[in-house]
CSV table of C-alpha atoms and ligand atoms in Angstrom, one decimal:
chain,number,residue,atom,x,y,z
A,8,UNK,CA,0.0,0.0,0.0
A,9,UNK,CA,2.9,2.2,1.3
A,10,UNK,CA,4.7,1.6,-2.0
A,11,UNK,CA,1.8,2.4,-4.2
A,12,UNK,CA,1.5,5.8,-2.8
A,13,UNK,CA,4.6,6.9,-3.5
A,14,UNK,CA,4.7,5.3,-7.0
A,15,UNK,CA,1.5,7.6,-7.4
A,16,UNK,CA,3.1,10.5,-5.6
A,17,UNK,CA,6.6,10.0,-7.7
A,18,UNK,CA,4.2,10.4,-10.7
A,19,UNK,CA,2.5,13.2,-10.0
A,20,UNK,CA,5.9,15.1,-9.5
A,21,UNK,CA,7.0,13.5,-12.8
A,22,UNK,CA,3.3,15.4,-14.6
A,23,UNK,CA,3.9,18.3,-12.2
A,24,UNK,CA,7.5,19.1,-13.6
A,25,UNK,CA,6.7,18.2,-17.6
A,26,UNK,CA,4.1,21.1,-17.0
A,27,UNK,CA,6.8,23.6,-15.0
A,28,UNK,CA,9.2,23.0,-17.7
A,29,UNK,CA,6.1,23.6,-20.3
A,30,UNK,CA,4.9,27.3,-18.5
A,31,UNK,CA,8.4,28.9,-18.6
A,32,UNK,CA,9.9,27.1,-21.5
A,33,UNK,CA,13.5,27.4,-22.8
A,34,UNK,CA,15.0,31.4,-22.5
A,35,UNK,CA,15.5,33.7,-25.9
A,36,UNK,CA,19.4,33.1,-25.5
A,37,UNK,CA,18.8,29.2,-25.1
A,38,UNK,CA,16.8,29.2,-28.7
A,39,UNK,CA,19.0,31.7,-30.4
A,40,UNK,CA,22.1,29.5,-29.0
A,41,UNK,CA,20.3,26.5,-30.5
A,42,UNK,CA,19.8,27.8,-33.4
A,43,UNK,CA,23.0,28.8,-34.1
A,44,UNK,CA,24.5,25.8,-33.9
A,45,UNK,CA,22.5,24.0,-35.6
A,46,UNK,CA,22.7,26.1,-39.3
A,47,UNK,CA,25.9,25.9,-41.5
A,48,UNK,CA,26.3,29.1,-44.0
A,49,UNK,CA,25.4,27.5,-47.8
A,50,UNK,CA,25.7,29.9,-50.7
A,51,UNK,CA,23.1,32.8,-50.6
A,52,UNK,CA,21.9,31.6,-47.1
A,53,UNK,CA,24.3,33.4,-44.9
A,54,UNK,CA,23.6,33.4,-41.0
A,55,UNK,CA,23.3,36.7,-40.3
A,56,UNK,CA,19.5,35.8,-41.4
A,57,UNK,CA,19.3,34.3,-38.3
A,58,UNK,CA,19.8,38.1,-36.6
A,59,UNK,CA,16.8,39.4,-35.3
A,60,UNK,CA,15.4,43.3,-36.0
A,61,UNK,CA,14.5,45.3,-33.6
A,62,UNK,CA,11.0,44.5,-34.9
A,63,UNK,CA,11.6,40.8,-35.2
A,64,UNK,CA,12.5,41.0,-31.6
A,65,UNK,CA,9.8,42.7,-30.4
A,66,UNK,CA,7.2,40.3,-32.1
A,67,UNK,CA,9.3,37.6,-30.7
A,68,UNK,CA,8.8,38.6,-27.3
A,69,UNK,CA,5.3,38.8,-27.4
A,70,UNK,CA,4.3,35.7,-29.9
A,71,UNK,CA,1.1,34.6,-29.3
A,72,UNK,CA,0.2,37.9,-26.8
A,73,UNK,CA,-1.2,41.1,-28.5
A,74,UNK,CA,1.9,44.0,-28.8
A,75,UNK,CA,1.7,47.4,-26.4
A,76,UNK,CA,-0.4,49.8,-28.0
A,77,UNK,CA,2.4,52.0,-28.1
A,78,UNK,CA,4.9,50.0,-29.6
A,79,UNK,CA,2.9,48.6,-32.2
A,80,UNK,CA,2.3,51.7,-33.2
A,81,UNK,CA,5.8,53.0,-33.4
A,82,UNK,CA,7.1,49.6,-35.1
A,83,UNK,CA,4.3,50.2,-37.8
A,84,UNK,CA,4.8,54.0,-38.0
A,85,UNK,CA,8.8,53.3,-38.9
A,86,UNK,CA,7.4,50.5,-41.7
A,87,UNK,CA,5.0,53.0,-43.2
A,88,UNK,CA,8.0,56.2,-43.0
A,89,UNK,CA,10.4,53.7,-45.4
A,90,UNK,CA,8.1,53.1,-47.8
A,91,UNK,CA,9.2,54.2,-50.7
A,92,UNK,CA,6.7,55.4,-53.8
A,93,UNK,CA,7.9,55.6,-57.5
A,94,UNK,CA,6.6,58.8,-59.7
A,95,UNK,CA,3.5,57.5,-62.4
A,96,UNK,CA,1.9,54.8,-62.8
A,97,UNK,CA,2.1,51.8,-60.0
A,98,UNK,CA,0.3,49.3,-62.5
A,99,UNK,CA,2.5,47.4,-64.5
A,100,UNK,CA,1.4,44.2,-66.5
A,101,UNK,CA,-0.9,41.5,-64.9
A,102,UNK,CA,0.4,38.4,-66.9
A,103,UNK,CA,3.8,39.2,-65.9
A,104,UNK,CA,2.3,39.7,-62.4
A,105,UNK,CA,1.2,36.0,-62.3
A,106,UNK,CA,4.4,34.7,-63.4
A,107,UNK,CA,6.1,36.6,-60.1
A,108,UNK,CA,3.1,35.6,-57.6
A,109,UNK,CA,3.8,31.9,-58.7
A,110,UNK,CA,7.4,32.0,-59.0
A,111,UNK,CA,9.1,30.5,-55.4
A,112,UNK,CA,12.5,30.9,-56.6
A,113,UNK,CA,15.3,33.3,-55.4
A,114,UNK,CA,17.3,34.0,-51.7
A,115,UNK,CA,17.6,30.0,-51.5
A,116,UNK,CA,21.1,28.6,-50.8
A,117,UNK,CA,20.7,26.6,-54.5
A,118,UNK,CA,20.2,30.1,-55.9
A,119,UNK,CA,22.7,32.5,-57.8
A,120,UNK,CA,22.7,36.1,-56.8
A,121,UNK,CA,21.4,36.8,-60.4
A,122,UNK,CA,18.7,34.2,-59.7
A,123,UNK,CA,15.6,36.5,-60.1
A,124,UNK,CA,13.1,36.1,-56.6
A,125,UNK,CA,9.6,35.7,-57.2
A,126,UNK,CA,7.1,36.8,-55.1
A,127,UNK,CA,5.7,32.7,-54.5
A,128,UNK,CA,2.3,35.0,-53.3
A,129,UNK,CA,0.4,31.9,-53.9
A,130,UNK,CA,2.0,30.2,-51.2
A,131,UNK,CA,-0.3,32.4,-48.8
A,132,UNK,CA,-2.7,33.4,-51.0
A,133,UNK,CA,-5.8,32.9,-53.6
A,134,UNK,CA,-5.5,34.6,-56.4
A,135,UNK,CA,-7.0,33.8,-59.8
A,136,UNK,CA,-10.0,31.5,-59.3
A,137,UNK,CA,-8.9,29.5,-61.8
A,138,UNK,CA,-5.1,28.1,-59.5
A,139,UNK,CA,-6.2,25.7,-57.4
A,140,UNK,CA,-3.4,25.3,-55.5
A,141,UNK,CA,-2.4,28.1,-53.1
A,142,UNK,CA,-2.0,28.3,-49.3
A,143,UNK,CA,-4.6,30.3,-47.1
A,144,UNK,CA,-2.0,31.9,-43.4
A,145,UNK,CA,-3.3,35.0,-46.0
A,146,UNK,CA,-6.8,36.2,-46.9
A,147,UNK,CA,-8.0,35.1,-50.8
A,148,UNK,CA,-7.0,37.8,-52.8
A,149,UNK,CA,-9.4,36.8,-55.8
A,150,UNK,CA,-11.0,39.9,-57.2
A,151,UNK,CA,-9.2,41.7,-54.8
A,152,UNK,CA,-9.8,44.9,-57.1
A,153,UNK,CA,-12.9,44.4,-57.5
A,154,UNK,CA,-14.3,44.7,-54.0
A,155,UNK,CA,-12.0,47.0,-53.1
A,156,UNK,CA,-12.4,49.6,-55.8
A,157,UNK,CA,-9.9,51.3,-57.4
A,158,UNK,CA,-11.4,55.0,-58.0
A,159,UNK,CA,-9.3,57.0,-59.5
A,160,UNK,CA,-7.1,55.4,-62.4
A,161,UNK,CA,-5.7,58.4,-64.3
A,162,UNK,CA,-4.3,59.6,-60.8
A,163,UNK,CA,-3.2,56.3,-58.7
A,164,UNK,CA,-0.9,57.8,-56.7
A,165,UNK,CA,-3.5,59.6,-54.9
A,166,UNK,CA,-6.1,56.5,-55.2
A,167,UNK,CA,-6.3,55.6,-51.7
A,168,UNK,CA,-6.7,51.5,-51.9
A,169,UNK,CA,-3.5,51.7,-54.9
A,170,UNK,CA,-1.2,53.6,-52.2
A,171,UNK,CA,-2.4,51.1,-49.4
A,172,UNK,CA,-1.8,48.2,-51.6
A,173,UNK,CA,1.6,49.5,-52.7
A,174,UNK,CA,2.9,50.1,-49.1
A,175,UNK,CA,1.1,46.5,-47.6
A,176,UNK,CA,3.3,45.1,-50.5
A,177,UNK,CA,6.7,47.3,-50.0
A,178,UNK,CA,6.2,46.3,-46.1
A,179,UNK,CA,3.4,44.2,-44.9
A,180,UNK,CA,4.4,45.4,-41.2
A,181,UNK,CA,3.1,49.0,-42.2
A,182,UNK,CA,-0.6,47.7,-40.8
A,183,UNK,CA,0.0,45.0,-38.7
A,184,UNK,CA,3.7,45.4,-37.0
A,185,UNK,CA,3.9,41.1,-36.6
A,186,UNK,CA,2.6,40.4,-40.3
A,187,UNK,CA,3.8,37.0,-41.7
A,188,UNK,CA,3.9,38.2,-45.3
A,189,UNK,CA,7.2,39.1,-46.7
A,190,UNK,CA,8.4,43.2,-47.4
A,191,UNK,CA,8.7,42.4,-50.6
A,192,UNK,CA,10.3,46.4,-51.3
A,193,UNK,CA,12.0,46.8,-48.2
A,194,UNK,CA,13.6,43.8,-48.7
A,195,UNK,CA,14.4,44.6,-51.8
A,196,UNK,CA,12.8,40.5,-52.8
A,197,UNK,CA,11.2,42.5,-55.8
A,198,UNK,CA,12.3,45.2,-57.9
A,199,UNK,CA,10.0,48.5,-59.3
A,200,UNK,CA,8.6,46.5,-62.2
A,201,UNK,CA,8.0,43.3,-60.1
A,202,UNK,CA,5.9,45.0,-57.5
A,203,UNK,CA,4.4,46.9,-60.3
A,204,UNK,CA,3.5,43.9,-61.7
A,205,UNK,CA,1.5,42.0,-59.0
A,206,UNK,CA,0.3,45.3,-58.3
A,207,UNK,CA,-1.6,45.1,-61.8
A,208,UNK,CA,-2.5,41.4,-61.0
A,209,UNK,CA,-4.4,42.8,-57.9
A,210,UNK,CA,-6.1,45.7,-59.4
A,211,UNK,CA,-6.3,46.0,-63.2
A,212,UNK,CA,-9.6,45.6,-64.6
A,213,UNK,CA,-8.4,43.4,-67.2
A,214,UNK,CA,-6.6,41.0,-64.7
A,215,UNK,CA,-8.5,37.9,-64.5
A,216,UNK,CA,-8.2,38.1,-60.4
A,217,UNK,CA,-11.4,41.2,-61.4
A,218,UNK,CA,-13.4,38.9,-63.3
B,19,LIG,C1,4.1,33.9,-45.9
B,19,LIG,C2,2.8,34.2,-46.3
B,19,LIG,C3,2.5,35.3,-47.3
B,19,LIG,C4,3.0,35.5,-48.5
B,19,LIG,C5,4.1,34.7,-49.2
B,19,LIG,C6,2.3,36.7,-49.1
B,19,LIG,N1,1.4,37.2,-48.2
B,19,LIG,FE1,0.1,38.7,-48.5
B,19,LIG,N2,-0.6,38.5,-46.6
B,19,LIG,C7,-0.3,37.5,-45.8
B,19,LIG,C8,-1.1,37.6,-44.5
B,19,LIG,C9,-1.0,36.7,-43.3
B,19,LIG,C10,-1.9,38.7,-44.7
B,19,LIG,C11,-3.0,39.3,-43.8
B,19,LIG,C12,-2.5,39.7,-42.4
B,19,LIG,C13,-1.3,40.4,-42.3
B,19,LIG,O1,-1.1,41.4,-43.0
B,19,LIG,O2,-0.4,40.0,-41.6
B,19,LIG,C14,-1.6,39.3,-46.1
B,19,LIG,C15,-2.2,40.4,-46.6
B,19,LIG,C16,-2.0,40.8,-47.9
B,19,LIG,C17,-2.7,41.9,-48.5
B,19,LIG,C18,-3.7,42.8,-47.8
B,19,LIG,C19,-5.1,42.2,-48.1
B,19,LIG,C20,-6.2,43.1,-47.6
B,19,LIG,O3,-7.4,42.7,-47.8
B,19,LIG,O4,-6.0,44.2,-47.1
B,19,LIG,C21,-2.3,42.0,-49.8
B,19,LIG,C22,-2.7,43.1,-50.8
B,19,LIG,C23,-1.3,41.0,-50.0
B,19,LIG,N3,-1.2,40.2,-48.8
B,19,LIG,C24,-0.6,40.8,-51.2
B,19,LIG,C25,0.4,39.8,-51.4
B,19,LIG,C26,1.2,39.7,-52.6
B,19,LIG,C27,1.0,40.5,-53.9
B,19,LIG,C28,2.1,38.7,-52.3
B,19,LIG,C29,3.2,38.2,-53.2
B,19,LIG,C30,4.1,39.2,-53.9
B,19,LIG,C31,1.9,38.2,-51.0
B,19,LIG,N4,0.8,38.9,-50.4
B,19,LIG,C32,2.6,37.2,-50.4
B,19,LIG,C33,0.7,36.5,-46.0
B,19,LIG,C34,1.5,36.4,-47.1
């Protein structure tokens, strides 16, 4: 009998301990140590990717907890001041648009640094009705121009939902500081024509995302 109990007792320190080491979990350093050691440098993949930004850090520390007003609003005031906006128009061509939201390749350690990135949007996204295969961490962009309006074509600088979707696409942390979505112009992951052109895929009339 005596044994029993402490068999039971033994065990519920065991459970009581797994959950301990569960609530606190292993420290920032630990998992930045761990990580370190466990990457090698290949080709394009160097690891200072593994260095945290300021912003990076930030969301870090509070994954899965919602950001201080105040700092989120400082983190996404910073994205929104770099973003920068090209004189004329921001829509390029749609079909060239498509290529770059289904294109995954570029900033992989198999890839050259003349490798040209794609923007791989589908991975996140839907876009054309007509691609069935696409991921969903994003909202469905399909007519995405459509719904939203575009108001003013001869002017789109001015147009408010072309200079939003320009800046979300330059640097996604502009309106939500912990976005998952790549800064695809701060980054510099596309050039002026490439964000042009899924810009076009988004909102030109023509683009079969408005149909
Ligand atoms: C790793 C996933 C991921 C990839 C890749 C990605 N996005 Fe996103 N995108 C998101 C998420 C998540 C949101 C919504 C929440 C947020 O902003 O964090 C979003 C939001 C958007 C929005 C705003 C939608 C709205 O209704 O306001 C646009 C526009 C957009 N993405 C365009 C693109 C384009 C164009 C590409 C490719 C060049 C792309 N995204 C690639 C994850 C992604």
């Amino acid at each position: 009998m005596k044994f029993s109990k402490t068999i039971l007792s033994l065990t519920g320190l065991v459970v009581l301990a797994g959950c301990a080491s569960f609530a606190t979990g292993p420290s920032s350093a630990e998992i930045e140590a761990l990580l370190k050691s466990s990457f090698d440098e290949r080709g394009l993949a160097k690891l200072d990717r593994l260095d945290q930004s300021a912003l990076q850090r930030a969301c870090s520390d509070y994954a899965g907890k919602e950001l201080p007003k105040g700092l989120r609003e400082k983190l996404e005031k910073a994205a929104i001041d770099g973003v920068k906006t090209p004189a004329g128009s921001l829509l390029g061509n749609w079909q060239n648009g498509e290529r770059i939201a289904q294109n995954g390749r570029g900033l992989q350690f198999t890839d050259t640094p003349e490798t040209v990135a794609g923007g791989n949007c589908y991975a996140c996204h839907q876009i054309r009705k007509d691609e069935l295969s696409y991921g969903n961490i994003g909202p469905s962009l399909y007519n995405y121009g459509k719904l939203r309006g575009v108001s003013d074509p001869s002017s789109p600088n001015s147009d408010p939902i072309i200079k939003y979707t320009w800046a979300k696409i330059w640097n996604s942390h502009a309106f939500n500081a912990c976005s998952q979505m790549p800064r695809y112009g701060d980054a510099a992951i596309l050039n002026e024509q490439g964000l042009k052109d899924v810009m076009a895929l988004l909102l030109d009339p023509r683009s079969p995302v408005n149909q």
